[in-house]
C-alpha cells in the first residue's frame, strides 16, 4: 500500500483501540467499589496480621485533597479499562503489523503471544499474593509512638509497581528463548554465563521491587531463576535440533573448520602461457 493508505489504516486502528479503552474504562467505573476492595485487601490483611502479632499501629488510608477521591476513582477505572480492553487494542496492533511479517515470523509471533499471556498472568498473581507479606514487613518498622497514614494514590502506585514488576519479570525468560530461536544466543553461551545471570537476577529483583524487604526480592528472584533454567534447557534442545537439521543438509561446519569447497585445477600443460603467441597468419615479408 502507499504511505497514505498506511496512515489511514493506522488512524482507523488507533481510533478503534481508543474507543475500546474508553468503553472499558466506563464499564470499570460501575465496578469501582469491587476494584477498590481488590486493591486494598492486601493492605488490610497486613494490618490484621500485625494486630494478631501484638503490634497495634495507628494506620489509615487517606486522601489529601478535595478532588483526590474523584481522580483516584478515574485512575483505577482507567487501569482496569486498559486491562479489560487489552484483547481489542492488542489485536489492532497485531492486525496492523502482521501484513509485513513472513510466514515463519507470524508463527513465532503467535507462539510468543500464546506463552506471554499466561506468564504475565502468573507473574501478576504471584505479585498480588506476596503483597500482604511485603506490606506487613514494611509497616512493621513503624514505631509505637508514630502513626502510619498512607495516601491512597501513593498506595495505588506502590501496588501497581509491584504487580507490573512481577508480571514483566516473568516474561524475561521468554525473550531468552526467542533470542536463541533467532540465533542471537546459544545454549552453550547461557550455560557459561549461568552463575552471572543468576546473580544479576537477584540484583534485578532487589532493585526492581519497590519494597525493600528481602522476602519480596526472593519471591521474585527464585521463579525468575527457575524460568531461566527452563529457558536454558529449551535453548539446548533448540540448538541440538538446529545442528541435526544442518548436518542432514550438509551444512554443519564448525567455527574452526574449513568449509568443504572443492576447486578443480587444470593441468599445468593445459594452462596458457604468457610466452606462447599465436602463429601469425600473415606471410613473412
GROMACS .gro file of C-alpha atoms in nm:
model
  285
    1UNK     CA    1   0.000   0.000   0.000
    2UNK     CA    2   0.114   0.359  -0.047
    3UNK     CA    3   0.211   0.565   0.256
    4UNK     CA    4  -0.125   0.745   0.269
    5UNK     CA    5  -0.309   0.412   0.292
    6UNK     CA    6  -0.083   0.300   0.578
    7UNK     CA    7  -0.154   0.623   0.764
    8UNK     CA    8  -0.529   0.584   0.715
    9UNK     CA    9  -0.516   0.228   0.842
   10UNK     CA   10  -0.308   0.338   1.142
   11UNK     CA   11  -0.561   0.613   1.217
   12UNK     CA   12  -0.854   0.371   1.199
   13UNK     CA   13  -0.689   0.113   1.421
   14UNK     CA   14  -0.583   0.374   1.677
   15UNK     CA   15  -0.940   0.505   1.684
   16UNK     CA   16  -1.076   0.155   1.746
   17UNK     CA   17  -0.820   0.096   2.021
   18UNK     CA   18  -0.901   0.427   2.194
   19UNK     CA   19  -1.276   0.360   2.175
   20UNK     CA   20  -1.221   0.014   2.328
   21UNK     CA   21  -1.018   0.166   2.613
   22UNK     CA   22  -1.284   0.433   2.676
   23UNK     CA   23  -1.559   0.169   2.678
   24UNK     CA   24  -1.356  -0.048   2.915
   25UNK     CA   25  -1.296   0.249   3.145
   26UNK     CA   26  -1.667   0.334   3.156
   27UNK     CA   27  -1.751  -0.029   3.227
   28UNK     CA   28  -1.491  -0.049   3.504
   29UNK     CA   29  -1.633   0.264   3.667
   30UNK     CA   30  -1.950   0.070   3.751
   31UNK     CA   31  -1.736  -0.179   3.946
   32UNK     CA   32  -1.528   0.080   4.129
   33UNK     CA   33  -1.616  -0.050   4.476
   34UNK     CA   34  -1.519  -0.406   4.387
   35UNK     CA   35  -1.193  -0.288   4.229
   36UNK     CA   36  -1.113  -0.079   4.536
   37UNK     CA   37  -1.171  -0.379   4.761
   38UNK     CA   38  -0.947  -0.591   4.538
   39UNK     CA   39  -0.662  -0.342   4.566
   40UNK     CA   40  -0.692  -0.277   4.940
   41UNK     CA   41  -0.734  -0.638   5.055
   42UNK     CA   42  -0.353  -0.692   5.081
   43UNK     CA   43  -0.322  -0.378   5.296
   44UNK     CA   44  -0.592  -0.480   5.544
   45UNK     CA   45  -0.457  -0.836   5.554
   46UNK     CA   46  -0.117  -0.700   5.652
   47UNK     CA   47  -0.270  -0.476   5.920
   48UNK     CA   48  -0.471  -0.769   6.058
   49UNK     CA   49  -0.161  -0.987   6.076
   50UNK     CA   50   0.028  -0.714   6.261
   51UNK     CA   51  -0.253  -0.679   6.514
   52UNK     CA   52  -0.259  -1.055   6.566
   53UNK     CA   53   0.113  -1.041   6.641
   54UNK     CA   54   0.053  -0.780   6.908
   55UNK     CA   55   0.168  -0.473   6.715
   56UNK     CA   56  -0.110  -0.215   6.727
   57UNK     CA   57  -0.041   0.051   6.463
   58UNK     CA   58  -0.244   0.366   6.422
   59UNK     CA   59  -0.286   0.332   6.046
   60UNK     CA   60  -0.522   0.467   5.782
   61UNK     CA   61  -0.561   0.501   5.406
   62UNK     CA   62  -0.629   0.867   5.339
   63UNK     CA   63  -0.692   1.134   5.077
   64UNK     CA   64  -0.504   1.462   5.096
   65UNK     CA   65  -0.724   1.680   4.874
   66UNK     CA   66  -1.087   1.751   4.789
   67UNK     CA   67  -1.056   1.625   4.431
   68UNK     CA   68  -0.841   1.323   4.519
   69UNK     CA   69  -1.132   1.077   4.555
   70UNK     CA   70  -1.251   1.159   4.202
   71UNK     CA   71  -0.906   1.142   4.039
   72UNK     CA   72  -0.833   0.821   4.228
   73UNK     CA   73  -1.154   0.660   4.101
   74UNK     CA   74  -1.067   0.776   3.749
   75UNK     CA   75  -0.718   0.623   3.770
   76UNK     CA   76  -0.850   0.288   3.891
   77UNK     CA   77  -1.115   0.283   3.620
   78UNK     CA   78  -0.861   0.372   3.352
   79UNK     CA   79  -0.617   0.100   3.461
   80UNK     CA   80  -0.897  -0.156   3.474
   81UNK     CA   81  -1.023  -0.034   3.135
   82UNK     CA   82  -0.677  -0.089   2.984
   83UNK     CA   83  -0.672  -0.444   3.117
   84UNK     CA   84  -1.029  -0.526   3.013
   85UNK     CA   85  -0.988  -0.383   2.662
   86UNK     CA   86  -0.640  -0.533   2.609
   87UNK     CA   87  -0.763  -0.806   2.370
   88UNK     CA   88  -0.907  -0.537   2.140
   89UNK     CA   89  -0.615  -0.294   2.127
   90UNK     CA   90  -0.359  -0.574   2.119
   91UNK     CA   91  -0.544  -0.721   1.822
   92UNK     CA   92  -0.538  -0.382   1.648
   93UNK     CA   93  -0.162  -0.366   1.692
   94UNK     CA   94  -0.128  -0.722   1.565
   95UNK     CA   95  -0.354  -0.661   1.263
   96UNK     CA   96  -0.151  -0.354   1.164
   97UNK     CA   97   0.186  -0.533   1.187
   98UNK     CA   98   0.103  -0.883   1.058
   99UNK     CA   99   0.086  -0.798   0.683
  100UNK     CA  100   0.456  -0.709   0.692
  101UNK     CA  101   0.562  -1.038   0.854
  102UNK     CA  102   0.679  -1.351   0.679
  103UNK     CA  103   0.511  -1.682   0.750
  104UNK     CA  104   0.776  -1.803   0.996
  105UNK     CA  105   0.772  -1.463   1.171
  106UNK     CA  106   0.395  -1.490   1.213
  107UNK     CA  107   0.437  -1.836   1.361
  108UNK     CA  108   0.690  -1.713   1.616
  109UNK     CA  109   0.473  -1.413   1.700
  110UNK     CA  110   0.167  -1.630   1.763
  111UNK     CA  111   0.378  -1.865   1.979
  112UNK     CA  112   0.512  -1.566   2.172
  113UNK     CA  113   0.162  -1.432   2.241
  114UNK     CA  114   0.035  -1.776   2.345
  115UNK     CA  115   0.314  -1.811   2.604
  116UNK     CA  116   0.349  -1.445   2.708
  117UNK     CA  117  -0.016  -1.416   2.820
  118UNK     CA  118  -0.008  -1.699   3.077
  119UNK     CA  119   0.335  -1.591   3.204
  120UNK     CA  120   0.209  -1.235   3.252
  121UNK     CA  121  -0.093  -1.361   3.448
  122UNK     CA  122   0.123  -1.591   3.662
  123UNK     CA  123   0.353  -1.300   3.745
  124UNK     CA  124   0.053  -1.079   3.828
  125UNK     CA  125  -0.097  -1.339   4.062
  126UNK     CA  126   0.240  -1.402   4.229
  127UNK     CA  127   0.288  -1.031   4.292
  128UNK     CA  128  -0.063  -1.000   4.435
  129UNK     CA  129  -0.010  -1.294   4.671
  130UNK     CA  130   0.319  -1.159   4.802
  131UNK     CA  131   0.183  -0.807   4.857
  132UNK     CA  132   0.036  -0.866   5.208
  133UNK     CA  133   0.363  -1.005   5.342
  134UNK     CA  134   0.563  -0.722   5.189
  135UNK     CA  135   0.330  -0.457   5.333
  136UNK     CA  136   0.338  -0.631   5.670
  137UNK     CA  137   0.718  -0.628   5.684
  138UNK     CA  138   0.739  -0.263   5.581
  139UNK     CA  139   0.470  -0.140   5.817
  140UNK     CA  140   0.623  -0.348   6.098
  141UNK     CA  141   0.902  -0.090   6.127
  142UNK     CA  142   0.654   0.176   6.243
  143UNK     CA  143   0.746   0.287   6.599
  144UNK     CA  144   0.482   0.264   6.870
  145UNK     CA  145   0.464   0.643   6.912
  146UNK     CA  146   0.410   0.709   6.537
  147UNK     CA  147   0.108   0.678   6.312
  148UNK     CA  148   0.120   0.530   5.963
  149UNK     CA  149  -0.113   0.720   5.731
  150UNK     CA  150  -0.089   0.633   5.363
  151UNK     CA  151  -0.239   0.836   5.079
  152UNK     CA  152  -0.449   0.612   4.855
  153UNK     CA  153  -0.291   0.743   4.530
  154UNK     CA  154   0.055   0.659   4.665
  155UNK     CA  155  -0.067   0.318   4.777
  156UNK     CA  156  -0.214   0.254   4.432
  157UNK     CA  157   0.116   0.346   4.265
  158UNK     CA  158   0.300   0.111   4.502
  159UNK     CA  159   0.065  -0.180   4.428
  160UNK     CA  160   0.075  -0.125   4.051
  161UNK     CA  161   0.457  -0.112   4.052
  162UNK     CA  162   0.475  -0.442   4.241
  163UNK     CA  163   0.227  -0.611   4.009
  164UNK     CA  164   0.391  -0.470   3.694
  165UNK     CA  165   0.741  -0.569   3.803
  166UNK     CA  166   0.635  -0.926   3.875
  167UNK     CA  167   0.436  -0.952   3.551
  168UNK     CA  168   0.715  -0.818   3.329
  169UNK     CA  169   0.990  -1.011   3.510
  170UNK     CA  170   0.820  -1.340   3.431
  171UNK     CA  171   0.845  -1.252   3.059
  172UNK     CA  172   1.226  -1.219   3.056
  173UNK     CA  173   1.300  -1.595   3.010
  174UNK     CA  174   1.065  -1.595   2.712
  175UNK     CA  175   1.279  -1.329   2.545
  176UNK     CA  176   1.584  -1.551   2.610
  177UNK     CA  177   1.414  -1.835   2.423
  178UNK     CA  178   1.326  -1.603   2.134
  179UNK     CA  179   1.685  -1.476   2.112
  180UNK     CA  180   1.803  -1.836   2.096
  181UNK     CA  181   1.546  -1.917   1.828
  182UNK     CA  182   1.676  -1.625   1.620
  183UNK     CA  183   2.033  -1.747   1.665
  184UNK     CA  184   2.146  -1.445   1.868
  185UNK     CA  185   2.246  -1.654   2.171
  186UNK     CA  186   2.320  -2.025   2.213
  187UNK     CA  187   2.255  -2.269   2.493
  188UNK     CA  188   2.629  -2.309   2.547
  189UNK     CA  189   2.667  -1.933   2.599
  190UNK     CA  190   2.382  -1.935   2.850
  191UNK     CA  191   2.541  -2.227   3.037
  192UNK     CA  192   2.878  -2.050   3.057
  193UNK     CA  193   2.711  -1.734   3.193
  194UNK     CA  194   2.465  -1.913   3.423
  195UNK     CA  195   2.622  -1.806   3.754
  196UNK     CA  196   2.648  -1.442   3.647
  197UNK     CA  197   2.292  -1.442   3.517
  198UNK     CA  198   2.160  -1.580   3.847
  199UNK     CA  199   2.349  -1.311   4.041
  200UNK     CA  200   2.214  -1.045   3.803
  201UNK     CA  201   1.863  -1.185   3.854
  202UNK     CA  202   1.882  -1.134   4.230
  203UNK     CA  203   2.029  -0.785   4.182
  204UNK     CA  204   1.747  -0.701   3.939
  205UNK     CA  205   1.488  -0.831   4.189
  206UNK     CA  206   1.639  -0.619   4.467
  207UNK     CA  207   1.635  -0.303   4.254
  208UNK     CA  208   1.306  -0.355   4.072
  209UNK     CA  209   1.081  -0.425   4.369
  210UNK     CA  210   0.955  -0.102   4.530
  211UNK     CA  211   0.954  -0.265   4.873
  212UNK     CA  212   1.289  -0.320   5.044
  213UNK     CA  213   1.203  -0.641   5.226
  214UNK     CA  214   1.410  -0.949   5.135
  215UNK     CA  215   1.104  -1.173   5.108
  216UNK     CA  216   0.964  -0.987   4.807
  217UNK     CA  217   1.306  -0.997   4.641
  218UNK     CA  218   1.342  -1.373   4.695
  219UNK     CA  219   0.985  -1.446   4.580
  220UNK     CA  220   1.060  -1.257   4.258
  221UNK     CA  221   1.414  -1.388   4.203
  222UNK     CA  222   1.351  -1.759   4.261
  223UNK     CA  223   1.078  -1.804   3.995
  224UNK     CA  224   1.284  -1.595   3.752
  225UNK     CA  225   1.584  -1.822   3.814
  226UNK     CA  226   1.373  -2.133   3.763
  227UNK     CA  227   1.226  -1.991   3.442
  228UNK     CA  228   1.576  -1.903   3.320
  229UNK     CA  229   1.694  -2.262   3.379
  230UNK     CA  230   1.392  -2.385   3.181
  231UNK     CA  231   1.477  -2.136   2.905
  232UNK     CA  232   1.836  -2.262   2.903
  233UNK     CA  233   1.717  -2.623   2.865
  234UNK     CA  234   1.489  -2.518   2.577
  235UNK     CA  235   1.783  -2.337   2.417
  236UNK     CA  236   1.996  -2.654   2.433
  237UNK     CA  237   1.717  -2.856   2.272
  238UNK     CA  238   1.675  -2.593   2.000
  239UNK     CA  239   2.050  -2.593   1.930
  240UNK     CA  240   2.056  -2.973   1.901
  241UNK     CA  241   1.760  -2.971   1.663
  242UNK     CA  242   1.923  -2.698   1.456
  243UNK     CA  243   2.254  -2.889   1.445
  244UNK     CA  244   2.080  -3.211   1.334
  245UNK     CA  245   1.896  -3.024   1.060
  246UNK     CA  246   2.218  -2.860   0.942
  247UNK     CA  247   2.401  -3.194   0.945
  248UNK     CA  248   2.124  -3.356   0.742
  249UNK     CA  249   2.152  -3.078   0.485
  250UNK     CA  250   2.532  -3.097   0.481
  251UNK     CA  251   2.569  -2.752   0.629
  252UNK     CA  252   2.723  -2.840   0.964
  253UNK     CA  253   3.063  -2.666   0.971
  254UNK     CA  254   3.247  -2.589   1.293
  255UNK     CA  255   3.378  -2.245   1.374
  256UNK     CA  256   3.741  -2.361   1.331
  257UNK     CA  257   3.680  -2.585   1.028
  258UNK     CA  258   3.721  -2.500   0.663
  259UNK     CA  259   3.412  -2.528   0.454
  260UNK     CA  260   3.404  -2.823   0.214
  261UNK     CA  261   3.468  -2.634  -0.109
  262UNK     CA  262   3.647  -2.817  -0.388
  263UNK     CA  263   3.822  -2.629  -0.664
  264UNK     CA  264   3.903  -2.809  -0.984
  265UNK     CA  265   4.251  -2.723  -1.109
  266UNK     CA  266   4.352  -2.756  -1.471
  267UNK     CA  267   4.671  -2.949  -1.554
  268UNK     CA  268   4.972  -2.729  -1.596
  269UNK     CA  269   5.015  -2.846  -1.956
  270UNK     CA  270   4.672  -2.713  -2.043
  271UNK     CA  271   4.728  -2.374  -1.884
  272UNK     CA  272   4.801  -2.093  -2.131
  273UNK     CA  273   5.147  -1.943  -2.108
  274UNK     CA  274   5.218  -1.578  -2.131
  275UNK     CA  275   5.515  -1.661  -2.358
  276UNK     CA  276   5.310  -1.851  -2.612
  277UNK     CA  277   5.196  -1.637  -2.901
  278UNK     CA  278   4.964  -1.749  -3.177
  279UNK     CA  279   5.107  -1.808  -3.517
  280UNK     CA  280   5.089  -1.504  -3.739
  281UNK     CA  281   4.873  -1.594  -4.035
  282UNK     CA  282   5.026  -1.318  -4.245
  283UNK     CA  283   5.307  -1.420  -4.479
  284UNK     CA  284   5.654  -1.308  -4.399
  285UNK     CA  285   5.772  -1.007  -4.592
   0.00000   0.00000   0.00000
